[in-house]
């Protein structure tokens, strides 16, 4: 079932428009430094022998560009064309245009990639956007499909221990909206369910930002 707003609109489409507007009003809104989870993920990916990274929900590209600077080839997707245009400009300015490709993609749809074609996947705060549990399960299934045996998936999500959980505008399915941004807060049971059939390597709790946001960084691999 799709999540909807109070007036019956598709919540994910409303969120897409909100992110487009936000990236347009605040170019490079997260700065140029990579996120801490991306720095961790780069080390994990390197240790597994990965050469290419698929980043889902890349936004304006601070982490995608970091992966490229670290020597990975990067496929970056987002549902905001505005964010990806900022990423492309950043790649050009940093001399990384040959290592980074971009594609506008809605993760509720199948990934446009062959089976077993990806070394590693990274998604910082994407799975906890305005996606239903069913849509999240479908996305993780697609990630497993495109990863090679031994491939690694590192993702982060806000969880039900976060201060915003249970407050703001409720949309059902553990989704709550604050300041125009809707978040699907993860219970631990959902993390475990998404690792079914994978090797769950780590669930690391950490905090980020001023609230602070409370998140899990999850690392799981496709068995060989």
mmCIF file of the C-alpha atoms, coordinates in Angstrom:
data_MODEL
# 
_entry.id   MODEL 
# 
loop_
_atom_site.group_PDB 
_atom_site.id 
_atom_site.type_symbol 
_atom_site.label_atom_id 
_atom_site.label_alt_id 
_atom_site.label_comp_id 
_atom_site.label_asym_id 
_atom_site.label_entity_id 
_atom_site.label_seq_id 
_atom_site.pdbx_PDB_ins_code 
_atom_site.Cartn_x 
_atom_site.Cartn_y 
_atom_site.Cartn_z 
_atom_site.occupancy 
_atom_site.B_iso_or_equiv 
_atom_site.pdbx_formal_charge 
_atom_site.auth_seq_id 
_atom_site.auth_comp_id 
_atom_site.auth_asym_id 
_atom_site.auth_atom_id 
_atom_site.pdbx_PDB_model_num 
ATOM 1   C CA . UNK A 1 1   ? 0.000  0.000   0.000   1.00 0.00 ? 1   UNK A CA 1 
ATOM 2   C CA . UNK A 1 2   ? 1.234  3.478   -0.874  1.00 0.00 ? 2   UNK A CA 1 
ATOM 3   C CA . UNK A 1 3   ? 1.609  6.088   1.843   1.00 0.00 ? 3   UNK A CA 1 
ATOM 4   C CA . UNK A 1 4   ? -0.597 9.106   1.216   1.00 0.00 ? 4   UNK A CA 1 
ATOM 5   C CA . UNK A 1 5   ? -1.017 12.582  2.621   1.00 0.00 ? 5   UNK A CA 1 
ATOM 6   C CA . UNK A 1 6   ? -4.161 13.815  4.313   1.00 0.00 ? 6   UNK A CA 1 
ATOM 7   C CA . UNK A 1 7   ? -5.571 15.012  0.994   1.00 0.00 ? 7   UNK A CA 1 
ATOM 8   C CA . UNK A 1 8   ? -4.961 11.658  -0.679  1.00 0.00 ? 8   UNK A CA 1 
ATOM 9   C CA . UNK A 1 9   ? -1.822 12.573  -2.618  1.00 0.00 ? 9   UNK A CA 1 
ATOM 10  C CA . UNK A 1 10  ? 0.987  10.044  -3.087  1.00 0.00 ? 10  UNK A CA 1 
ATOM 11  C CA . UNK A 1 11  ? 3.352  10.972  -0.260  1.00 0.00 ? 11  UNK A CA 1 
ATOM 12  C CA . UNK A 1 12  ? 6.488  9.925   -2.167  1.00 0.00 ? 12  UNK A CA 1 
ATOM 13  C CA . UNK A 1 13  ? 5.602  12.224  -5.073  1.00 0.00 ? 13  UNK A CA 1 
ATOM 14  C CA . UNK A 1 14  ? 4.987  15.096  -2.682  1.00 0.00 ? 14  UNK A CA 1 
ATOM 15  C CA . UNK A 1 15  ? 8.395  14.388  -1.149  1.00 0.00 ? 15  UNK A CA 1 
ATOM 16  C CA . UNK A 1 16  ? 10.050 14.348  -4.572  1.00 0.00 ? 16  UNK A CA 1 
ATOM 17  C CA . UNK A 1 17  ? 8.725  17.850  -5.261  1.00 0.00 ? 17  UNK A CA 1 
ATOM 18  C CA . UNK A 1 18  ? 9.833  19.006  -1.812  1.00 0.00 ? 18  UNK A CA 1 
ATOM 19  C CA . UNK A 1 19  ? 13.393 17.734  -2.342  1.00 0.00 ? 19  UNK A CA 1 
ATOM 20  C CA . UNK A 1 20  ? 13.563 19.290  -5.807  1.00 0.00 ? 20  UNK A CA 1 
ATOM 21  C CA . UNK A 1 21  ? 12.577 22.638  -4.302  1.00 0.00 ? 21  UNK A CA 1 
ATOM 22  C CA . UNK A 1 22  ? 14.972 22.241  -1.362  1.00 0.00 ? 22  UNK A CA 1 
ATOM 23  C CA . UNK A 1 23  ? 17.986 21.406  -3.533  1.00 0.00 ? 23  UNK A CA 1 
ATOM 24  C CA . UNK A 1 24  ? 17.112 24.306  -5.803  1.00 0.00 ? 24  UNK A CA 1 
ATOM 25  C CA . UNK A 1 25  ? 16.886 26.754  -2.897  1.00 0.00 ? 25  UNK A CA 1 
ATOM 26  C CA . UNK A 1 26  ? 19.931 25.398  -1.048  1.00 0.00 ? 26  UNK A CA 1 
ATOM 27  C CA . UNK A 1 27  ? 22.559 24.122  -3.528  1.00 0.00 ? 27  UNK A CA 1 
ATOM 28  C CA . UNK A 1 28  ? 25.097 21.822  -1.888  1.00 0.00 ? 28  UNK A CA 1 
ATOM 29  C CA . UNK A 1 29  ? 22.997 21.891  1.282   1.00 0.00 ? 29  UNK A CA 1 
ATOM 30  C CA . UNK A 1 30  ? 24.995 19.134  3.024   1.00 0.00 ? 30  UNK A CA 1 
ATOM 31  C CA . UNK A 1 31  ? 28.386 20.627  2.222   1.00 0.00 ? 31  UNK A CA 1 
ATOM 32  C CA . UNK A 1 32  ? 31.334 19.041  0.445   1.00 0.00 ? 32  UNK A CA 1 
ATOM 33  C CA . UNK A 1 33  ? 32.693 16.809  3.196   1.00 0.00 ? 33  UNK A CA 1 
ATOM 34  C CA . UNK A 1 34  ? 31.569 13.164  3.032   1.00 0.00 ? 34  UNK A CA 1 
ATOM 35  C CA . UNK A 1 35  ? 29.263 11.710  5.638   1.00 0.00 ? 35  UNK A CA 1 
ATOM 36  C CA . UNK A 1 36  ? 30.830 9.530   8.321   1.00 0.00 ? 36  UNK A CA 1 
ATOM 37  C CA . UNK A 1 37  ? 28.927 6.469   7.023   1.00 0.00 ? 37  UNK A CA 1 
ATOM 38  C CA . UNK A 1 38  ? 30.419 6.998   3.544   1.00 0.00 ? 38  UNK A CA 1 
ATOM 39  C CA . UNK A 1 39  ? 33.945 7.080   4.967   1.00 0.00 ? 39  UNK A CA 1 
ATOM 40  C CA . UNK A 1 40  ? 33.223 3.834   6.799   1.00 0.00 ? 40  UNK A CA 1 
ATOM 41  C CA . UNK A 1 41  ? 31.621 2.280   3.716   1.00 0.00 ? 41  UNK A CA 1 
ATOM 42  C CA . UNK A 1 42  ? 34.594 3.134   1.493   1.00 0.00 ? 42  UNK A CA 1 
ATOM 43  C CA . UNK A 1 43  ? 36.899 1.174   3.830   1.00 0.00 ? 43  UNK A CA 1 
ATOM 44  C CA . UNK A 1 44  ? 34.488 -1.775  3.919   1.00 0.00 ? 44  UNK A CA 1 
ATOM 45  C CA . UNK A 1 45  ? 34.090 -1.781  0.136   1.00 0.00 ? 45  UNK A CA 1 
ATOM 46  C CA . UNK A 1 46  ? 37.837 -1.584  -0.419  1.00 0.00 ? 46  UNK A CA 1 
ATOM 47  C CA . UNK A 1 47  ? 38.395 -4.537  1.916   1.00 0.00 ? 47  UNK A CA 1 
ATOM 48  C CA . UNK A 1 48  ? 35.969 -6.660  -0.130  1.00 0.00 ? 48  UNK A CA 1 
ATOM 49  C CA . UNK A 1 49  ? 37.751 -5.835  -3.390  1.00 0.00 ? 49  UNK A CA 1 
ATOM 50  C CA . UNK A 1 50  ? 34.967 -3.653  -4.760  1.00 0.00 ? 50  UNK A CA 1 
ATOM 51  C CA . UNK A 1 51  ? 35.856 -1.387  -7.651  1.00 0.00 ? 51  UNK A CA 1 
ATOM 52  C CA . UNK A 1 52  ? 32.456 0.130   -8.354  1.00 0.00 ? 52  UNK A CA 1 
ATOM 53  C CA . UNK A 1 53  ? 29.811 1.618   -6.043  1.00 0.00 ? 53  UNK A CA 1 
ATOM 54  C CA . UNK A 1 54  ? 26.123 2.167   -6.693  1.00 0.00 ? 54  UNK A CA 1 
ATOM 55  C CA . UNK A 1 55  ? 24.838 4.990   -4.498  1.00 0.00 ? 55  UNK A CA 1 
ATOM 56  C CA . UNK A 1 56  ? 21.074 5.225   -4.124  1.00 0.00 ? 56  UNK A CA 1 
ATOM 57  C CA . UNK A 1 57  ? 19.715 8.587   -2.999  1.00 0.00 ? 57  UNK A CA 1 
ATOM 58  C CA . UNK A 1 58  ? 22.950 10.398  -3.834  1.00 0.00 ? 58  UNK A CA 1 
ATOM 59  C CA . UNK A 1 59  ? 21.450 13.896  -3.625  1.00 0.00 ? 59  UNK A CA 1 
ATOM 60  C CA . UNK A 1 60  ? 23.915 16.613  -4.617  1.00 0.00 ? 60  UNK A CA 1 
ATOM 61  C CA . UNK A 1 61  ? 26.759 14.140  -4.384  1.00 0.00 ? 61  UNK A CA 1 
ATOM 62  C CA . UNK A 1 62  ? 29.023 14.743  -1.398  1.00 0.00 ? 62  UNK A CA 1 
ATOM 63  C CA . UNK A 1 63  ? 29.387 10.984  -0.815  1.00 0.00 ? 63  UNK A CA 1 
ATOM 64  C CA . UNK A 1 64  ? 29.414 9.972   -4.480  1.00 0.00 ? 64  UNK A CA 1 
ATOM 65  C CA . UNK A 1 65  ? 32.261 12.398  -5.135  1.00 0.00 ? 65  UNK A CA 1 
ATOM 66  C CA . UNK A 1 66  ? 34.124 11.081  -2.096  1.00 0.00 ? 66  UNK A CA 1 
ATOM 67  C CA . UNK A 1 67  ? 33.849 7.510   -3.416  1.00 0.00 ? 67  UNK A CA 1 
ATOM 68  C CA . UNK A 1 68  ? 35.193 8.722   -6.766  1.00 0.00 ? 68  UNK A CA 1 
ATOM 69  C CA . UNK A 1 69  ? 38.131 10.498  -5.089  1.00 0.00 ? 69  UNK A CA 1 
ATOM 70  C CA . UNK A 1 70  ? 38.845 7.230   -3.262  1.00 0.00 ? 70  UNK A CA 1 
ATOM 71  C CA . UNK A 1 71  ? 39.246 5.503   -6.617  1.00 0.00 ? 71  UNK A CA 1 
ATOM 72  C CA . UNK A 1 72  ? 35.859 3.852   -7.104  1.00 0.00 ? 72  UNK A CA 1 
ATOM 73  C CA . UNK A 1 73  ? 33.729 4.188   -10.213 1.00 0.00 ? 73  UNK A CA 1 
ATOM 74  C CA . UNK A 1 74  ? 30.339 5.461   -9.086  1.00 0.00 ? 74  UNK A CA 1 
ATOM 75  C CA . UNK A 1 75  ? 26.805 5.063   -10.370 1.00 0.00 ? 75  UNK A CA 1 
ATOM 76  C CA . UNK A 1 76  ? 24.719 7.670   -8.547  1.00 0.00 ? 76  UNK A CA 1 
ATOM 77  C CA . UNK A 1 77  ? 20.930 7.758   -8.552  1.00 0.00 ? 77  UNK A CA 1 
ATOM 78  C CA . UNK A 1 78  ? 18.366 10.032  -6.968  1.00 0.00 ? 78  UNK A CA 1 
ATOM 79  C CA . UNK A 1 79  ? 14.766 11.009  -7.642  1.00 0.00 ? 79  UNK A CA 1 
ATOM 80  C CA . UNK A 1 80  ? 15.793 14.689  -7.753  1.00 0.00 ? 80  UNK A CA 1 
ATOM 81  C CA . UNK A 1 81  ? 17.140 15.830  -11.107 1.00 0.00 ? 81  UNK A CA 1 
ATOM 82  C CA . UNK A 1 82  ? 18.164 19.093  -9.429  1.00 0.00 ? 82  UNK A CA 1 
ATOM 83  C CA . UNK A 1 83  ? 20.394 17.307  -6.918  1.00 0.00 ? 83  UNK A CA 1 
ATOM 84  C CA . UNK A 1 84  ? 22.008 15.171  -9.613  1.00 0.00 ? 84  UNK A CA 1 
ATOM 85  C CA . UNK A 1 85  ? 22.758 18.201  -11.778 1.00 0.00 ? 85  UNK A CA 1 
ATOM 86  C CA . UNK A 1 86  ? 24.666 19.669  -8.824  1.00 0.00 ? 86  UNK A CA 1 
ATOM 87  C CA . UNK A 1 87  ? 26.513 16.334  -8.510  1.00 0.00 ? 87  UNK A CA 1 
ATOM 88  C CA . UNK A 1 88  ? 27.502 16.388  -12.189 1.00 0.00 ? 88  UNK A CA 1 
ATOM 89  C CA . UNK A 1 89  ? 28.816 19.937  -11.879 1.00 0.00 ? 89  UNK A CA 1 
ATOM 90  C CA . UNK A 1 90  ? 30.830 18.902  -8.815  1.00 0.00 ? 90  UNK A CA 1 
ATOM 91  C CA . UNK A 1 91  ? 32.289 15.890  -10.623 1.00 0.00 ? 91  UNK A CA 1 
ATOM 92  C CA . UNK A 1 92  ? 33.342 18.095  -13.528 1.00 0.00 ? 92  UNK A CA 1 
ATOM 93  C CA . UNK A 1 93  ? 34.914 20.681  -11.214 1.00 0.00 ? 93  UNK A CA 1 
ATOM 94  C CA . UNK A 1 94  ? 36.860 17.992  -9.352  1.00 0.00 ? 94  UNK A CA 1 
ATOM 95  C CA . UNK A 1 95  ? 38.027 16.223  -12.502 1.00 0.00 ? 95  UNK A CA 1 
ATOM 96  C CA . UNK A 1 96  ? 35.900 13.191  -11.694 1.00 0.00 ? 96  UNK A CA 1 
ATOM 97  C CA . UNK A 1 97  ? 33.410 13.328  -14.571 1.00 0.00 ? 97  UNK A CA 1 
ATOM 98  C CA . UNK A 1 98  ? 34.836 10.142  -16.080 1.00 0.00 ? 98  UNK A CA 1 
ATOM 99  C CA . UNK A 1 99  ? 34.312 8.174   -12.860 1.00 0.00 ? 99  UNK A CA 1 
ATOM 100 C CA . UNK A 1 100 ? 30.758 9.227   -12.018 1.00 0.00 ? 100 UNK A CA 1 
ATOM 101 C CA . UNK A 1 101 ? 27.551 8.503   -13.914 1.00 0.00 ? 101 UNK A CA 1 
ATOM 102 C CA . UNK A 1 102 ? 24.129 9.707   -12.790 1.00 0.00 ? 102 UNK A CA 1 
ATOM 103 C CA . UNK A 1 103 ? 20.552 8.620   -13.396 1.00 0.00 ? 103 UNK A CA 1 
ATOM 104 C CA . UNK A 1 104 ? 17.231 9.941   -12.125 1.00 0.00 ? 104 UNK A CA 1 
ATOM 105 C CA . UNK A 1 105 ? 15.522 6.915   -10.585 1.00 0.00 ? 105 UNK A CA 1 
ATOM 106 C CA . UNK A 1 106 ? 12.531 6.224   -8.341  1.00 0.00 ? 106 UNK A CA 1 
ATOM 107 C CA . UNK A 1 107 ? 13.569 3.391   -6.025  1.00 0.00 ? 107 UNK A CA 1 
ATOM 108 C CA . UNK A 1 108 ? 9.987  2.135   -5.944  1.00 0.00 ? 108 UNK A CA 1 
ATOM 109 C CA . UNK A 1 109 ? 10.741 0.794   -9.427  1.00 0.00 ? 109 UNK A CA 1 
ATOM 110 C CA . UNK A 1 110 ? 13.149 -1.947  -10.493 1.00 0.00 ? 110 UNK A CA 1 
ATOM 111 C CA . UNK A 1 111 ? 16.802 -0.950  -10.719 1.00 0.00 ? 111 UNK A CA 1 
ATOM 112 C CA . UNK A 1 112 ? 17.822 -0.643  -14.394 1.00 0.00 ? 112 UNK A CA 1 
ATOM 113 C CA . UNK A 1 113 ? 20.849 -2.919  -13.952 1.00 0.00 ? 113 UNK A CA 1 
ATOM 114 C CA . UNK A 1 114 ? 21.620 -6.571  -14.759 1.00 0.00 ? 114 UNK A CA 1 
ATOM 115 C CA . UNK A 1 115 ? 21.718 -9.302  -12.139 1.00 0.00 ? 115 UNK A CA 1 
ATOM 116 C CA . UNK A 1 116 ? 25.010 -9.571  -10.254 1.00 0.00 ? 116 UNK A CA 1 
ATOM 117 C CA . UNK A 1 117 ? 26.506 -6.510  -11.949 1.00 0.00 ? 117 UNK A CA 1 
ATOM 118 C CA . UNK A 1 118 ? 27.348 -4.359  -8.897  1.00 0.00 ? 118 UNK A CA 1 
ATOM 119 C CA . UNK A 1 119 ? 30.201 -4.688  -6.392  1.00 0.00 ? 119 UNK A CA 1 
ATOM 120 C CA . UNK A 1 120 ? 28.794 -2.525  -3.591  1.00 0.00 ? 120 UNK A CA 1 
ATOM 121 C CA . UNK A 1 121 ? 25.729 -0.429  -2.753  1.00 0.00 ? 121 UNK A CA 1 
ATOM 122 C CA . UNK A 1 122 ? 25.526 2.568   -0.427  1.00 0.00 ? 122 UNK A CA 1 
ATOM 123 C CA . UNK A 1 123 ? 22.393 4.377   0.749   1.00 0.00 ? 123 UNK A CA 1 
ATOM 124 C CA . UNK A 1 124 ? 22.598 7.054   3.460   1.00 0.00 ? 124 UNK A CA 1 
ATOM 125 C CA . UNK A 1 125 ? 19.132 7.845   4.866   1.00 0.00 ? 125 UNK A CA 1 
ATOM 126 C CA . UNK A 1 126 ? 17.349 6.673   1.714   1.00 0.00 ? 126 UNK A CA 1 
ATOM 127 C CA . UNK A 1 127 ? 15.513 3.643   3.040   1.00 0.00 ? 127 UNK A CA 1 
ATOM 128 C CA . UNK A 1 128 ? 13.987 5.760   5.815   1.00 0.00 ? 128 UNK A CA 1 
ATOM 129 C CA . UNK A 1 129 ? 12.350 8.237   3.446   1.00 0.00 ? 129 UNK A CA 1 
ATOM 130 C CA . UNK A 1 130 ? 8.635  8.194   2.562   1.00 0.00 ? 130 UNK A CA 1 
ATOM 131 C CA . UNK A 1 131 ? 8.586  4.547   1.506   1.00 0.00 ? 131 UNK A CA 1 
ATOM 132 C CA . UNK A 1 132 ? 6.159  1.936   2.773   1.00 0.00 ? 132 UNK A CA 1 
ATOM 133 C CA . UNK A 1 133 ? 7.499  -1.221  4.379   1.00 0.00 ? 133 UNK A CA 1 
ATOM 134 C CA . UNK A 1 134 ? 6.446  -3.140  1.268   1.00 0.00 ? 134 UNK A CA 1 
ATOM 135 C CA . UNK A 1 135 ? 8.362  -0.707  -0.954  1.00 0.00 ? 135 UNK A CA 1 
ATOM 136 C CA . UNK A 1 136 ? 11.462 -0.945  1.272   1.00 0.00 ? 136 UNK A CA 1 
ATOM 137 C CA . UNK A 1 137 ? 11.358 -4.743  1.089   1.00 0.00 ? 137 UNK A CA 1 
ATOM 138 C CA . UNK A 1 138 ? 11.050 -4.546  -2.693  1.00 0.00 ? 138 UNK A CA 1 
ATOM 139 C CA . UNK A 1 139 ? 14.002 -2.172  -2.930  1.00 0.00 ? 139 UNK A CA 1 
ATOM 140 C CA . UNK A 1 140 ? 16.245 -4.395  -0.805  1.00 0.00 ? 140 UNK A CA 1 
ATOM 141 C CA . UNK A 1 141 ? 15.256 -7.333  -2.986  1.00 0.00 ? 141 UNK A CA 1 
ATOM 142 C CA . UNK A 1 142 ? 16.365 -5.347  -6.040  1.00 0.00 ? 142 UNK A CA 1 
ATOM 143 C CA . UNK A 1 143 ? 19.660 -4.445  -4.348  1.00 0.00 ? 143 UNK A CA 1 
ATOM 144 C CA . UNK A 1 144 ? 20.320 -8.107  -3.658  1.00 0.00 ? 144 UNK A CA 1 
ATOM 145 C CA . UNK A 1 145 ? 19.501 -8.954  -7.281  1.00 0.00 ? 145 UNK A CA 1 
ATOM 146 C CA . UNK A 1 146 ? 22.058 -6.527  -8.738  1.00 0.00 ? 146 UNK A CA 1 
ATOM 147 C CA . UNK A 1 147 ? 24.845 -7.262  -6.236  1.00 0.00 ? 147 UNK A CA 1 
ATOM 148 C CA . UNK A 1 148 ? 27.401 -9.913  -7.112  1.00 0.00 ? 148 UNK A CA 1 
ATOM 149 C CA . UNK A 1 149 ? 27.986 -12.824 -4.702  1.00 0.00 ? 149 UNK A CA 1 
ATOM 150 C CA . UNK A 1 150 ? 30.044 -11.393 -1.846  1.00 0.00 ? 150 UNK A CA 1 
ATOM 151 C CA . UNK A 1 151 ? 28.818 -7.891  -2.659  1.00 0.00 ? 151 UNK A CA 1 
ATOM 152 C CA . UNK A 1 152 ? 28.169 -5.511  0.221   1.00 0.00 ? 152 UNK A CA 1 
ATOM 153 C CA . UNK A 1 153 ? 25.280 -3.191  1.054   1.00 0.00 ? 153 UNK A CA 1 
ATOM 154 C CA . UNK A 1 154 ? 25.825 -0.402  3.602   1.00 0.00 ? 154 UNK A CA 1 
ATOM 155 C CA . UNK A 1 155 ? 22.818 1.705   4.546   1.00 0.00 ? 155 UNK A CA 1 
ATOM 156 C CA . UNK A 1 156 ? 21.716 4.066   7.308   1.00 0.00 ? 156 UNK A CA 1 
ATOM 157 C CA . UNK A 1 157 ? 18.250 4.718   8.701   1.00 0.00 ? 157 UNK A CA 1 
ATOM 158 C CA . UNK A 1 158 ? 16.700 6.697   11.503  1.00 0.00 ? 158 UNK A CA 1 
ATOM 159 C CA . UNK A 1 159 ? 15.158 4.345   14.037  1.00 0.00 ? 159 UNK A CA 1 
ATOM 160 C CA . UNK A 1 160 ? 12.322 4.275   16.534  1.00 0.00 ? 160 UNK A CA 1 
ATOM 161 C CA . UNK A 1 161 ? 14.600 5.550   19.322  1.00 0.00 ? 161 UNK A CA 1 
ATOM 162 C CA . UNK A 1 162 ? 14.856 8.914   17.518  1.00 0.00 ? 162 UNK A CA 1 
ATOM 163 C CA . UNK A 1 163 ? 13.341 11.973  19.241  1.00 0.00 ? 163 UNK A CA 1 
ATOM 164 C CA . UNK A 1 164 ? 11.061 12.656  16.251  1.00 0.00 ? 164 UNK A CA 1 
ATOM 165 C CA . UNK A 1 165 ? 9.544  9.176   16.245  1.00 0.00 ? 165 UNK A CA 1 
ATOM 166 C CA . UNK A 1 166 ? 5.852  9.311   17.094  1.00 0.00 ? 166 UNK A CA 1 
ATOM 167 C CA . UNK A 1 167 ? 5.637  13.102  16.723  1.00 0.00 ? 167 UNK A CA 1 
ATOM 168 C CA . UNK A 1 168 ? 4.679  15.469  13.908  1.00 0.00 ? 168 UNK A CA 1 
ATOM 169 C CA . UNK A 1 169 ? 2.250  14.453  11.165  1.00 0.00 ? 169 UNK A CA 1 
ATOM 170 C CA . UNK A 1 170 ? 1.596  10.712  11.179  1.00 0.00 ? 170 UNK A CA 1 
ATOM 171 C CA . UNK A 1 171 ? 1.201  8.962   7.821   1.00 0.00 ? 171 UNK A CA 1 
ATOM 172 C CA . UNK A 1 172 ? 1.002  5.397   9.119   1.00 0.00 ? 172 UNK A CA 1 
ATOM 173 C CA . UNK A 1 173 ? 3.549  2.578   8.792   1.00 0.00 ? 173 UNK A CA 1 
ATOM 174 C CA . UNK A 1 174 ? 5.941  4.347   11.235  1.00 0.00 ? 174 UNK A CA 1 
ATOM 175 C CA . UNK A 1 175 ? 6.184  7.376   8.890   1.00 0.00 ? 175 UNK A CA 1 
ATOM 176 C CA . UNK A 1 176 ? 6.135  10.816  10.539  1.00 0.00 ? 176 UNK A CA 1 
ATOM 177 C CA . UNK A 1 177 ? 6.614  14.199  8.914   1.00 0.00 ? 177 UNK A CA 1 
ATOM 178 C CA . UNK A 1 178 ? 8.501  17.200  10.314  1.00 0.00 ? 178 UNK A CA 1 
ATOM 179 C CA . UNK A 1 179 ? 9.191  20.456  8.470   1.00 0.00 ? 179 UNK A CA 1 
ATOM 180 C CA . UNK A 1 180 ? 8.008  19.016  5.177   1.00 0.00 ? 180 UNK A CA 1 
ATOM 181 C CA . UNK A 1 181 ? 10.294 15.951  5.361   1.00 0.00 ? 181 UNK A CA 1 
ATOM 182 C CA . UNK A 1 182 ? 8.696  12.549  5.918   1.00 0.00 ? 182 UNK A CA 1 
ATOM 183 C CA . UNK A 1 183 ? 10.722 9.808   7.612   1.00 0.00 ? 183 UNK A CA 1 
ATOM 184 C CA . UNK A 1 184 ? 10.046 6.093   7.949   1.00 0.00 ? 184 UNK A CA 1 
ATOM 185 C CA . UNK A 1 185 ? 11.488 5.222   11.370  1.00 0.00 ? 185 UNK A CA 1 
ATOM 186 C CA . UNK A 1 186 ? 12.867 1.673   11.561  1.00 0.00 ? 186 UNK A CA 1 
ATOM 187 C CA . UNK A 1 187 ? 12.208 -0.783  14.376  1.00 0.00 ? 187 UNK A CA 1 
ATOM 188 C CA . UNK A 1 188 ? 14.988 -3.330  14.842  1.00 0.00 ? 188 UNK A CA 1 
ATOM 189 C CA . UNK A 1 189 ? 12.686 -6.080  13.606  1.00 0.00 ? 189 UNK A CA 1 
ATOM 190 C CA . UNK A 1 190 ? 12.595 -4.434  10.169  1.00 0.00 ? 190 UNK A CA 1 
ATOM 191 C CA . UNK A 1 191 ? 16.406 -4.338  9.983   1.00 0.00 ? 191 UNK A CA 1 
ATOM 192 C CA . UNK A 1 192 ? 16.503 -8.041  10.787  1.00 0.00 ? 192 UNK A CA 1 
ATOM 193 C CA . UNK A 1 193 ? 13.788 -8.829  8.253   1.00 0.00 ? 193 UNK A CA 1 
ATOM 194 C CA . UNK A 1 194 ? 15.657 -6.965  5.509   1.00 0.00 ? 194 UNK A CA 1 
ATOM 195 C CA . UNK A 1 195 ? 18.735 -9.092  6.241   1.00 0.00 ? 195 UNK A CA 1 
ATOM 196 C CA . UNK A 1 196 ? 16.886 -12.365 5.691   1.00 0.00 ? 196 UNK A CA 1 
ATOM 197 C CA . UNK A 1 197 ? 18.970 -14.398 3.224   1.00 0.00 ? 197 UNK A CA 1 
ATOM 198 C CA . UNK A 1 198 ? 21.958 -12.048 3.613   1.00 0.00 ? 198 UNK A CA 1 
ATOM 199 C CA . UNK A 1 199 ? 24.914 -12.172 5.992   1.00 0.00 ? 199 UNK A CA 1 
ATOM 200 C CA . UNK A 1 200 ? 24.236 -9.402  8.527   1.00 0.00 ? 200 UNK A CA 1 
ATOM 201 C CA . UNK A 1 201 ? 27.691 -8.094  9.404   1.00 0.00 ? 201 UNK A CA 1 
ATOM 202 C CA . UNK A 1 202 ? 26.929 -5.108  11.639  1.00 0.00 ? 202 UNK A CA 1 
ATOM 203 C CA . UNK A 1 203 ? 24.192 -2.902  13.072  1.00 0.00 ? 203 UNK A CA 1 
ATOM 204 C CA . UNK A 1 204 ? 25.964 0.149   14.466  1.00 0.00 ? 204 UNK A CA 1 
ATOM 205 C CA . UNK A 1 205 ? 24.085 2.844   16.409  1.00 0.00 ? 205 UNK A CA 1 
ATOM 206 C CA . UNK A 1 206 ? 25.213 6.439   15.979  1.00 0.00 ? 206 UNK A CA 1 
ATOM 207 C CA . UNK A 1 207 ? 23.979 10.021  16.175  1.00 0.00 ? 207 UNK A CA 1 
ATOM 208 C CA . UNK A 1 208 ? 24.089 12.816  13.606  1.00 0.00 ? 208 UNK A CA 1 
ATOM 209 C CA . UNK A 1 209 ? 23.144 16.490  13.561  1.00 0.00 ? 209 UNK A CA 1 
ATOM 210 C CA . UNK A 1 210 ? 21.836 18.862  16.190  1.00 0.00 ? 210 UNK A CA 1 
ATOM 211 C CA . UNK A 1 211 ? 18.655 17.088  17.370  1.00 0.00 ? 211 UNK A CA 1 
ATOM 212 C CA . UNK A 1 212 ? 20.518 14.678  17.329  1.00 0.00 ? 212 UNK A CA 1 
ATOM 213 C CA . UNK A 1 213 ? 19.098 12.244  14.801  1.00 0.00 ? 213 UNK A CA 1 
ATOM 214 C CA . UNK A 1 214 ? 19.520 8.662   15.985  1.00 0.00 ? 214 UNK A CA 1 
ATOM 215 C CA . UNK A 1 215 ? 20.443 6.175   13.310  1.00 0.00 ? 215 UNK A CA 1 
ATOM 216 C CA . UNK A 1 216 ? 21.646 2.686   12.579  1.00 0.00 ? 216 UNK A CA 1 
ATOM 217 C CA . UNK A 1 217 ? 24.403 1.957   10.087  1.00 0.00 ? 217 UNK A CA 1 
ATOM 218 C CA . UNK A 1 218 ? 23.776 -1.492  8.697   1.00 0.00 ? 218 UNK A CA 1 
ATOM 219 C CA . UNK A 1 219 ? 26.263 -3.629  6.771   1.00 0.00 ? 219 UNK A CA 1 
ATOM 220 C CA . UNK A 1 220 ? 25.111 -6.823  5.070   1.00 0.00 ? 220 UNK A CA 1 
ATOM 221 C CA . UNK A 1 221 ? 26.568 -8.975  2.319   1.00 0.00 ? 221 UNK A CA 1 
ATOM 222 C CA . UNK A 1 222 ? 25.306 -11.409 -0.301  1.00 0.00 ? 222 UNK A CA 1 
ATOM 223 C CA . UNK A 1 223 ? 26.593 -14.894 0.575   1.00 0.00 ? 223 UNK A CA 1 
ATOM 224 C CA . UNK A 1 224 ? 29.039 -16.383 -1.925  1.00 0.00 ? 224 UNK A CA 1 
# 
